[in-house]
Tab-separated table of C-alpha atoms (C1' of nucleotides) in Angstrom:
chain	number	residue	atom	x	y	z
G	1	MET	CA	60.205	163.290	61.749
G	2	SER	CA	60.070	160.752	60.019
G	3	VAL	CA	63.383	158.918	60.186
G	4	PRO	CA	63.669	155.012	62.227
G	5	PRO	CA	63.599	155.478	66.133
G	6	LEU	CA	67.579	154.683	66.541
G	7	CYS	CA	68.430	157.526	63.627
G	8	GLU	CA	66.043	160.578	65.623
G	9	ALA	CA	67.180	159.571	68.884
G	10	PHE	CA	71.003	160.373	67.026
G	11	VAL	CA	68.813	163.499	65.210
G	12	LEU	CA	67.565	164.622	68.024
G	13	HIS	CA	70.734	165.030	70.968
G	14	PHE	CA	72.665	166.719	67.527
G	15	GLY	CA	69.731	168.852	67.023
G	16	GLU	CA	70.507	169.876	70.967
G	17	MET	CA	73.995	170.150	71.152
G	18	GLY	CA	73.573	172.010	68.361
G	19	SER	CA	72.214	174.706	70.197
G	20	ARG	CA	74.886	174.458	72.858
G	21	TRP	CA	77.685	175.229	69.844
G	22	GLY	CA	76.018	178.918	68.391
G	23	ILE	CA	74.205	176.942	64.991
G	24	ASN	CA	71.422	176.669	66.091
G	25	ARG	CA	69.374	172.904	66.480
G	26	THR	CA	67.708	172.638	63.784
G	27	VAL	CA	71.268	173.441	61.251
G	28	GLY	CA	72.082	170.234	64.016
G	29	GLN	CA	69.578	168.114	62.784
G	30	ILE	CA	70.099	168.604	58.791
G	31	TYR	CA	73.609	168.301	59.616
G	32	ALA	CA	72.732	164.689	61.778
G	33	VAL	CA	70.157	163.843	58.849
G	34	LEU	CA	73.252	163.968	56.722
G	35	PHE	CA	76.564	161.938	58.331
G	36	ILE	CA	74.407	158.904	59.052
G	37	ALA	CA	72.531	159.103	55.507
G	38	GLU	CA	73.252	155.918	53.104
G	39	ARG	CA	73.844	157.901	50.354
G	40	PRO	CA	73.344	161.523	49.884
G	41	LEU	CA	70.527	163.760	50.012
G	42	CYS	CA	68.647	166.591	47.897
G	43	ALA	CA	66.976	169.247	49.782
G	44	ASP	CA	63.887	167.346	49.952
G	45	ASP	CA	64.824	163.873	51.625
G	46	ILE	CA	65.608	166.449	54.543
G	47	VAL	CA	62.370	168.073	54.352
G	48	ASP	CA	60.769	164.682	54.901
G	49	ARG	CA	63.057	163.312	57.222
G	50	LEU	CA	62.786	166.525	59.555
G	51	GLY	CA	59.734	168.072	58.181
G	52	ILE	CA	60.480	171.670	58.394
G	53	SER	CA	60.395	173.792	55.501
G	54	ARG	CA	61.984	173.682	52.328
G	55	SER	CA	63.007	177.302	53.382
G	56	ASN	CA	64.188	175.751	55.887
G	57	VAL	CA	66.706	173.340	54.470
G	58	SER	CA	68.096	175.510	52.222
G	59	MET	CA	69.363	179.030	54.820
G	60	GLY	CA	70.764	175.511	56.445
G	61	LEU	CA	72.129	174.376	54.112
G	62	LYS	CA	74.201	177.449	53.313
G	63	GLU	CA	75.216	177.429	57.241
G	64	LEU	CA	76.574	174.595	56.724
G	65	GLN	CA	78.036	175.063	54.410
G	66	SER	CA	79.749	177.508	55.493
G	67	TRP	CA	81.369	175.498	57.432
G	68	ASN	CA	82.736	173.811	54.923
G	69	LEU	CA	80.590	170.832	56.327
G	70	LEU	CA	79.483	169.285	53.158
G	71	ARG	CA	79.874	167.991	50.250
G	72	GLN	CA	78.205	168.850	46.672
G	73	ARG	CA	77.361	165.755	44.321
G	74	SER	CA	75.374	166.054	41.064
G	75	ILE	CA	73.473	163.159	39.641
G	76	PRO	CA	73.278	163.259	35.822
G	77	GLY	CA	70.027	164.257	34.172
G	78	ASP	CA	68.502	165.101	37.647
G	79	ARG	CA	68.718	168.586	38.225
G	80	ARG	CA	68.424	168.174	42.530
G	81	GLU	CA	71.794	169.177	44.641
G	82	PHE	CA	73.196	165.918	46.286
G	83	PHE	CA	74.924	167.061	49.663
G	84	HIS	CA	76.616	164.763	52.039
G	85	THR	CA	79.462	164.666	54.730
G	86	PRO	CA	82.797	163.549	53.687
G	87	ASP	CA	83.455	160.577	55.098
G	88	ASP	CA	86.862	159.977	56.548
G	89	ILE	CA	85.615	162.014	60.682
G	90	TYR	CA	88.993	162.813	61.584
G	91	ALA	CA	88.564	165.020	58.287
G	92	ILE	CA	85.478	166.256	59.672
G	93	VAL	CA	86.609	167.448	62.720
G	94	ARG	CA	89.997	168.652	61.679
G	95	THR	CA	87.153	170.954	59.172
G	96	LEU	CA	85.468	171.305	62.680
G	97	VAL	CA	88.828	173.175	64.602
G	98	ASP	CA	89.991	175.098	61.776
G	99	GLU	CA	86.522	176.344	61.243
G	100	ARG	CA	86.385	177.332	64.579
G	101	LYS	CA	89.364	178.609	65.007
G	102	LYS	CA	88.718	180.922	62.437
G	103	ARG	CA	85.472	182.381	64.131
G	104	GLU	CA	86.630	182.413	67.149
G	105	ILE	CA	90.410	182.371	68.283
G	106	ASP	CA	91.693	184.641	65.160
G	107	PRO	CA	89.723	187.770	66.267
G	108	THR	CA	90.621	187.211	69.367
G	109	LEU	CA	93.886	187.103	68.862
G	110	SER	CA	93.823	190.209	66.363
G	111	VAL	CA	91.942	191.993	69.466
G	112	LEU	CA	94.206	191.001	72.068
G	113	ARG	CA	96.874	192.005	69.614
G	114	GLU	CA	95.896	195.257	69.035
G	115	LEU	CA	94.834	196.154	72.454
G	116	LEU	CA	98.950	194.904	73.733
G	117	MET	CA	99.783	197.528	71.084
G	118	ARG	CA	98.153	200.804	73.300
G	119	SER	CA	99.788	202.516	76.553
G	120	PRO	CA	97.980	202.078	79.811
G	121	GLU	CA	97.028	205.001	80.428
G	122	SER	CA	95.988	203.806	84.250
G	123	GLU	CA	96.584	201.741	86.604
G	124	SER	CA	94.011	199.324	85.788
G	125	GLU	CA	94.827	199.076	82.035
G	126	ARG	CA	98.458	198.079	82.967
G	127	HIS	CA	96.590	195.479	85.122
G	128	ALA	CA	94.374	194.859	83.015
G	129	GLN	CA	97.104	194.711	79.808
G	130	GLU	CA	99.014	192.326	82.546
G	131	ARG	CA	96.274	190.279	82.121
G	132	MET	CA	95.938	190.427	78.462
G	133	ARG	CA	99.074	189.324	77.582
G	134	GLU	CA	98.662	185.500	79.768
G	135	MET	CA	95.392	184.800	77.763
G	136	HIS	CA	97.367	186.350	74.727
G	137	ASP	CA	99.892	184.078	75.285
G	138	LEU	CA	98.141	181.003	76.161
G	139	ILE	CA	96.541	181.119	73.313
G	140	GLU	CA	99.339	181.295	70.910
G	141	LEU	CA	100.722	178.577	72.684
G	142	LEU	CA	97.902	176.036	71.847
G	143	THR	CA	97.713	177.656	68.177
G	144	SER	CA	100.891	176.890	67.027
G	145	TRP	CA	100.345	173.574	68.682
G	146	TYR	CA	97.664	172.880	66.959
G	147	ALA	CA	99.201	174.246	63.764
G	148	ASP	CA	101.722	171.953	64.283
G	149	VAL	CA	100.017	169.154	64.757
G	150	HIS	CA	97.092	169.784	62.647
G	151	LYS	CA	100.078	168.995	58.975
G	152	LEU	CA	100.446	165.247	60.415
G	153	GLU	CA	98.522	162.665	58.608
G	154	THR	CA	95.859	160.783	60.348
G	155	GLU	CA	97.658	158.247	61.160
G	156	ARG	CA	100.417	159.628	63.142
G	157	LEU	CA	97.678	161.880	65.235
G	158	ILE	CA	96.372	158.232	66.048
G	159	GLN	CA	99.362	156.701	67.367
G	160	LEU	CA	100.799	160.477	68.673
G	161	LEU	CA	97.300	161.280	70.805
G	162	SER	CA	96.598	156.771	71.720
G	163	LEU	CA	100.470	157.550	73.587
G	164	GLY	CA	98.541	160.049	75.878
G	165	SER	CA	100.641	161.297	78.641
G	166	ARG	CA	103.146	158.146	77.700
G	167	ILE	CA	104.736	161.075	76.032
G	168	VAL	CA	106.303	162.062	78.371
G	169	LYS	CA	108.105	158.691	79.036
G	170	VAL	CA	109.880	159.202	75.938
G	171	LEU	CA	110.397	162.521	76.419
G	172	ASP	CA	112.229	161.686	79.070
G	173	MET	CA	114.278	158.916	78.350
G	174	LYS	CA	115.416	161.300	75.762
G	175	ASP	CA	116.054	163.652	77.505
G	176	ARG	CA	118.327	161.151	79.542
G	177	LEU	CA	120.172	160.350	76.147
G	178	PHE	CA	121.289	163.825	75.364
G	179	ALA	CA	121.632	164.556	78.919
G	180	LEU	CA	125.624	166.305	78.807
G	181	PRO	CA	127.703	164.508	80.618
G	182	GLY	CA	128.187	167.099	83.829
G	183	GLY	CA	123.965	166.878	84.189
G	184	LYS	CA	123.569	169.711	82.621
G	185	ARG	CA	120.878	169.178	79.376
G	186	SER	CA	121.562	169.387	76.123
G	187	ALA	CA	121.134	172.261	73.671
G	188	ASN	CA	118.408	169.766	71.707
G	189	PRO	CA	119.019	171.297	67.458
G	190	GLU	CA	116.042	169.092	67.612
G	191	THR	CA	113.690	170.673	69.697
G	192	GLY	CA	114.556	174.214	69.075
G	193	ASN	CA	115.037	173.961	73.316
V	1	MET	CA	79.678	200.610	80.141
V	2	SER	CA	81.635	202.675	82.303
V	3	VAL	CA	85.393	200.896	82.105
V	4	PRO	CA	88.153	202.824	80.165
V	5	PRO	CA	88.399	202.172	76.985
V	6	LEU	CA	91.189	199.499	76.707
V	7	CYS	CA	88.739	197.250	78.961
V	8	GLU	CA	85.874	198.437	76.581
V	9	ALA	CA	86.734	196.921	73.917
V	10	PHE	CA	88.408	193.688	75.835
V	11	VAL	CA	84.395	193.169	77.429
V	12	LEU	CA	82.761	194.345	74.390
V	13	HIS	CA	85.230	191.794	72.207
V	14	PHE	CA	84.324	188.497	75.192
V	15	GLY	CA	80.412	189.230	75.067
V	16	GLU	CA	80.672	188.901	71.200
V	17	MET	CA	82.050	185.314	71.424
V	18	GLY	CA	79.952	184.369	74.651
V	19	SER	CA	77.274	184.096	72.627
V	20	ARG	CA	78.899	182.254	69.990
V	21	TRP	CA	79.596	180.001	72.967
V	22	GLY	CA	76.461	179.085	74.383
V	23	ILE	CA	76.676	181.476	76.752
V	24	ASN	CA	75.225	184.934	76.799
V	25	ARG	CA	76.944	187.861	75.645
V	26	THR	CA	76.567	189.354	79.413
V	27	VAL	CA	77.965	186.681	81.040
V	28	GLY	CA	80.468	186.861	78.558
V	29	GLN	CA	81.016	190.282	79.417
V	30	ILE	CA	80.960	190.169	83.083
V	31	TYR	CA	83.469	186.959	82.662
V	32	ALA	CA	85.657	189.440	81.337
V	33	VAL	CA	84.858	192.633	84.022
V	34	LEU	CA	85.748	189.818	86.545
V	35	PHE	CA	89.408	188.804	84.259
V	36	ILE	CA	90.853	191.664	83.698
V	37	ALA	CA	90.082	193.137	87.464
V	38	GLU	CA	92.023	194.455	90.005
V	39	ARG	CA	90.894	193.125	93.348
V	40	PRO	CA	87.719	191.425	93.781
V	41	LEU	CA	84.278	193.158	92.524
V	42	CYS	CA	81.144	192.533	94.796
V	43	ALA	CA	77.871	192.511	92.241
V	44	ASP	CA	77.455	196.185	92.445
V	45	ASP	CA	81.044	197.348	90.988
V	46	ILE	CA	79.732	194.997	88.403
V	47	VAL	CA	76.680	196.820	87.943
V	48	ASP	CA	78.183	200.098	87.368
V	49	ARG	CA	81.115	198.535	84.792
V	50	LEU	CA	78.735	197.308	82.888
V	51	GLY	CA	75.650	199.240	83.577
V	52	ILE	CA	72.891	196.530	82.674
V	53	SER	CA	70.446	195.375	86.073
V	54	ARG	CA	71.797	193.947	89.946
V	55	SER	CA	69.674	191.255	88.783
V	56	ASN	CA	71.365	190.180	85.636
V	57	VAL	CA	74.421	190.343	87.468
V	58	SER	CA	73.216	188.226	90.022
V	59	MET	CA	72.230	185.595	87.141
V	60	GLY	CA	75.069	185.748	85.298
V	61	LEU	CA	77.287	185.595	88.975
V	62	LYS	CA	75.146	181.717	89.121
V	63	GLU	CA	75.847	180.391	85.737
V	64	LEU	CA	79.160	181.467	85.719
V	65	GLN	CA	79.651	179.956	89.506
V	66	SER	CA	77.651	177.204	88.158
V	67	TRP	CA	80.774	176.574	85.041
V	68	ASN	CA	83.266	176.777	88.065
V	69	LEU	CA	84.728	179.647	86.489
V	70	LEU	CA	84.754	182.034	89.873
V	71	ARG	CA	85.878	182.410	93.233
V	72	GLN	CA	84.600	184.108	95.828
V	73	ARG	CA	86.232	186.576	98.361
V	74	SER	CA	84.269	187.807	101.655
V	75	ILE	CA	85.812	190.783	103.485
V	76	PRO	CA	85.774	191.040	107.187
V	77	GLY	CA	82.911	193.056	108.504
V	78	ASP	CA	81.004	194.002	104.991
V	79	ARG	CA	78.252	191.795	103.465
V	80	ARG	CA	78.648	191.859	100.431
V	81	GLU	CA	80.283	188.841	98.362
V	82	PHE	CA	83.419	189.792	95.844
V	83	PHE	CA	84.412	187.573	93.085
V	84	HIS	CA	87.403	187.041	90.935
V	85	THR	CA	88.671	184.545	88.568
V	86	PRO	CA	91.627	182.625	89.515
V	87	ASP	CA	95.566	184.078	89.139
V	88	ASP	CA	96.364	180.720	87.317
V	89	ILE	CA	95.413	181.281	83.320
V	90	TYR	CA	96.284	177.943	82.749
V	91	ALA	CA	94.077	176.279	85.413
V	92	ILE	CA	91.168	178.854	84.293
V	93	VAL	CA	91.422	176.887	80.751
V	94	ARG	CA	91.775	173.390	81.742
V	95	THR	CA	87.894	174.172	83.813
V	96	LEU	CA	86.274	175.782	81.016
V	97	VAL	CA	87.946	172.411	79.277
V	98	ASP	CA	86.484	169.754	81.813
V	99	GLU	CA	83.162	171.830	81.867
V	100	ARG	CA	82.682	171.501	78.547
V	101	LYS	CA	83.586	168.097	77.704
V	102	LYS	CA	80.932	167.332	80.768
V	103	ARG	CA	78.662	168.791	78.891
V	104	GLU	CA	79.032	168.423	75.973
V	105	ILE	CA	81.290	165.282	75.252
V	106	ASP	CA	79.863	162.964	78.161
V	107	PRO	CA	76.438	162.797	77.399
V	108	THR	CA	77.067	162.297	73.753
V	109	LEU	CA	79.489	160.001	74.484
V	110	SER	CA	76.173	157.765	76.787
V	111	VAL	CA	73.951	158.435	74.110
V	112	LEU	CA	76.282	156.645	71.549
V	113	ARG	CA	77.140	153.580	73.894
V	114	GLU	CA	73.033	153.317	73.832
V	115	LEU	CA	72.079	153.461	70.558
V	116	LEU	CA	75.026	151.339	69.595
V	117	MET	CA	73.749	148.712	72.388
V	118	ARG	CA	70.699	148.278	69.370
V	119	SER	CA	69.767	145.730	67.221
V	120	PRO	CA	69.561	147.462	63.816
V	121	GLU	CA	66.542	146.686	62.197
V	122	SER	CA	66.775	147.734	58.615
V	123	GLU	CA	69.378	148.191	56.918
V	124	SER	CA	70.001	152.346	56.720
V	125	GLU	CA	70.149	151.645	60.929
V	126	ARG	CA	72.797	149.512	60.276
V	127	HIS	CA	74.120	151.992	58.394
V	128	ALA	CA	73.674	154.561	61.105
V	129	GLN	CA	75.069	152.946	63.608
V	130	GLU	CA	78.114	152.385	61.957
V	131	ARG	CA	78.475	156.181	61.681
V	132	MET	CA	78.436	156.439	65.214
V	133	ARG	CA	80.576	153.818	65.855
V	134	GLU	CA	83.392	155.866	64.400
V	135	MET	CA	82.322	159.090	65.902
V	136	HIS	CA	82.070	157.145	69.252
V	137	ASP	CA	85.862	155.808	68.788
V	138	LEU	CA	87.314	159.049	67.678
V	139	ILE	CA	85.442	160.423	70.836
V	140	GLU	CA	86.960	158.092	72.844
V	141	LEU	CA	90.433	158.616	71.530
V	142	LEU	CA	90.112	162.236	71.491
V	143	THR	CA	88.612	161.916	75.265
V	144	SER	CA	90.992	159.536	76.724
V	145	TRP	CA	94.169	161.446	75.553
V	146	TYR	CA	92.844	164.607	77.710
V	147	ALA	CA	92.135	162.913	80.503
V	148	ASP	CA	95.476	161.681	79.640
V	149	VAL	CA	97.051	164.552	78.844
V	150	HIS	CA	95.115	166.647	81.680
V	151	LYS	CA	96.784	164.735	84.641
V	152	LEU	CA	100.409	166.697	83.877
V	153	GLU	CA	101.812	170.000	85.616
V	154	THR	CA	101.703	173.333	83.381
V	155	GLU	CA	105.649	172.829	83.265
V	156	ARG	CA	105.051	169.647	81.772
V	157	LEU	CA	101.892	169.909	79.501
V	158	ILE	CA	104.088	173.561	78.349
V	159	GLN	CA	107.047	171.683	77.279
V	160	LEU	CA	104.721	169.538	75.094
V	161	LEU	CA	103.076	171.851	73.590
V	162	SER	CA	105.950	174.523	72.426
V	163	LEU	CA	107.286	170.964	71.279
V	164	GLY	CA	104.429	170.840	68.809
V	165	SER	CA	105.228	167.988	65.944
V	166	ARG	CA	108.833	168.095	66.188
V	167	ILE	CA	107.096	165.356	69.315
V	168	VAL	CA	106.832	162.786	65.887
V	169	LYS	CA	110.877	162.668	65.642
V	170	VAL	CA	111.383	162.050	69.421
V	171	LEU	CA	109.268	159.631	68.288
V	172	ASP	CA	110.469	158.350	65.655
V	173	MET	CA	113.767	158.169	67.298
V	174	LYS	CA	113.095	156.264	70.006
V	175	ASP	CA	111.574	153.283	67.450
V	176	ARG	CA	114.928	153.489	65.839
V	177	LEU	CA	116.126	153.232	69.748
V	178	PHE	CA	114.188	150.411	70.523
V	179	ALA	CA	113.762	148.690	66.708
V	180	LEU	CA	115.167	145.061	66.615
V	181	PRO	CA	117.534	143.571	64.302
V	182	GLY	CA	115.702	142.458	61.250
V	183	GLY	CA	113.617	145.736	61.721
V	184	LYS	CA	110.805	144.846	62.795
V	185	ARG	CA	109.114	146.960	65.613
V	186	SER	CA	110.172	145.971	69.425
V	187	ALA	CA	107.096	145.588	71.229
V	188	ASN	CA	107.337	148.412	73.922
V	189	PRO	CA	107.076	148.263	77.692
V	190	GLU	CA	107.332	151.839	78.034
V	191	THR	CA	105.031	152.778	75.706
V	192	GLY	CA	102.086	150.112	76.013
V	193	ASN	CA	101.808	149.815	72.024
C	1	DC	C1'	64.142	182.255	24.629
C	2	DC	C1'	60.739	179.318	27.299
C	3	DG	C1'	59.524	176.894	30.906
C	4	DA	C1'	59.111	173.269	34.170
C	5	DG	C1'	61.937	172.682	37.772
C	6	DT	C1'	64.773	173.414	42.049
C	7	DT	C1'	67.038	176.778	44.884
C	8	DT	C1'	66.912	181.224	47.289
C	9	DT	C1'	65.540	185.036	49.297
C	10	DC	C1'	62.900	187.797	52.303
C	11	DA	C1'	59.135	189.903	55.226
C	12	DG	C1'	56.551	188.747	58.999
C	13	DA	C1'	54.674	185.425	62.272
C	14	DT	C1'	56.493	182.526	65.868
C	15	DA	C1'	59.091	180.615	69.451
C	16	DT	C1'	63.056	181.440	72.782
C	17	DT	C1'	66.487	183.600	75.172
C	18	DT	C1'	67.462	187.226	77.593
C	19	DC	C1'	66.875	191.767	80.961
C	20	DT	C1'	64.214	194.399	84.705
C	21	DG	C1'	61.616	195.746	88.505
C	22	DA	C1'	59.538	194.323	92.220
C	23	DA	C1'	59.332	190.999	95.665
C	24	DA	C1'	60.653	187.516	98.627
C	25	DA	C1'	63.764	185.468	100.698
C	26	DT	C1'	68.824	185.058	103.419
C	27	DA	C1'	71.842	186.840	106.538
C	28	DC	C1'	73.781	188.989	110.158
C	29	DG	C1'	74.747	193.270	114.222
C	30	DG	C1'	72.815	194.242	117.581
M	1	DC	C1'	63.762	188.982	117.298
M	2	DC	C1'	64.351	193.237	114.746
M	3	DG	C1'	65.935	196.510	110.445
M	4	DT	C1'	68.686	196.711	107.099
M	5	DA	C1'	72.466	195.482	103.823
M	6	DT	C1'	72.142	192.281	100.868
M	7	DT	C1'	71.133	188.224	97.177
M	8	DT	C1'	67.852	185.838	94.811
M	9	DT	C1'	63.535	185.121	92.472
M	10	DC	C1'	60.407	185.311	89.047
M	11	DA	C1'	55.839	186.654	85.894
M	12	DG	C1'	56.092	190.019	82.364
M	13	DA	C1'	58.687	193.213	79.087
M	14	DA	C1'	62.127	193.885	75.429
M	15	DA	C1'	64.777	192.320	72.164
M	16	DT	C1'	66.590	188.012	69.822
M	17	DA	C1'	66.303	183.726	66.732
M	18	DT	C1'	64.110	180.584	64.309
M	19	DC	C1'	61.081	178.956	60.829
M	20	DT	C1'	57.827	179.868	57.063
M	21	DG	C1'	54.677	180.388	53.095
M	22	DA	C1'	54.750	183.086	48.591
M	23	DA	C1'	56.978	185.411	45.099
M	24	DA	C1'	61.519	185.804	42.815
M	25	DA	C1'	65.231	184.580	40.761
M	26	DC	C1'	68.003	180.709	38.787
M	27	DT	C1'	68.824	176.095	35.548
M	28	DC	C1'	68.657	174.236	32.454
M	29	DG	C1'	66.684	170.847	28.469
M	30	DG	C1'	64.644	171.565	23.990
DNA sequence: CCGAGTTTTCAGATATTTCTGAAAATACGG
DNA sequence: CCGTATTTTCAGAAATATCTGAAAACTCGG
């Protein structure tokens, strides 16, 4: 691998992480190299830096593109394609989460929905469905939260994340403000509850 | 595989998902079988249901235990060990996230910190460090948010999740309430900002 | 439409992971 | 301790995944 030592450590670590993620080591390394590169790289730049075959790079880039993780740029007068990662790291994370959701969560939800439609033929099936229902409902809660938060601009998102669980205090405050004199919670049009 | 059709579909799907997750197909299937089982199962129950070797089950259970995903129960007068998953699915998800964090995020953060300490020896190292810094800061923001939210009881968590991005309206409301007459934001002791 | 530069494909080689059966280790009642 | 029930380990077999070089397929200026 012909990259400076600092970069090498980063690239190697990403390779390892990649393999825990269902993308393979090489793909992880290719991504890492692109992520820290000062300029867009062509396939042969990656061959040089990682010391792997041209065809392997080609397949790796395909894989990363299928994850929507790369941008492409062509330089006038140069036939080669140059690749780079988006500058905005928040955008990168959004893409990652979106893609994983698309590949893992959505198919799971649809399997669960299908299975929950069937009529159980035995007590064990009935119980299994009960468990599937719990899983389904939780996944649905999480994804609808995500869909919702996904819409926020980065600015807002950071604000929200920085707040952490202190948000609960804000909620409490809201509840106190809207509490009816009798102590019962108000129906609050803003939260839909 | 000798489980009712409904269960089989669930187990097979989980096997597939498992392989996208860095745990292998069999381990995913073992977990699925335990998750929907009506009662704790012993290793041989799993052998019967999945039609895989006893030793494979043993290794799979070890793997799941290393993820903290199983509970064990022994029946008096029976030497066998019985396994089951926690009832509370929220607790399961917390465990999953915790473990993934421990295995993926924490090591990444520590590599990043180490690399950020070094002095760059070239312009390309300097630029690489800048990117690593961005990644580091984002991961840190996300994990500290998670650490924070993690403390909430399930009840509160659900409340928060159900609110989704409507939380932003609550925030706006809070900001308006605390706004100083001049229109500048107040220093708000409740949020620490 | 030619041909040089470039990318993609893919069959087979290589490497890695997963799975098994047999043997070893462990647990425990008597 | 012994013997039986059970679990774990592990070397090698089987299955998968990854990687490569060579060939095919593009692409585009001329």
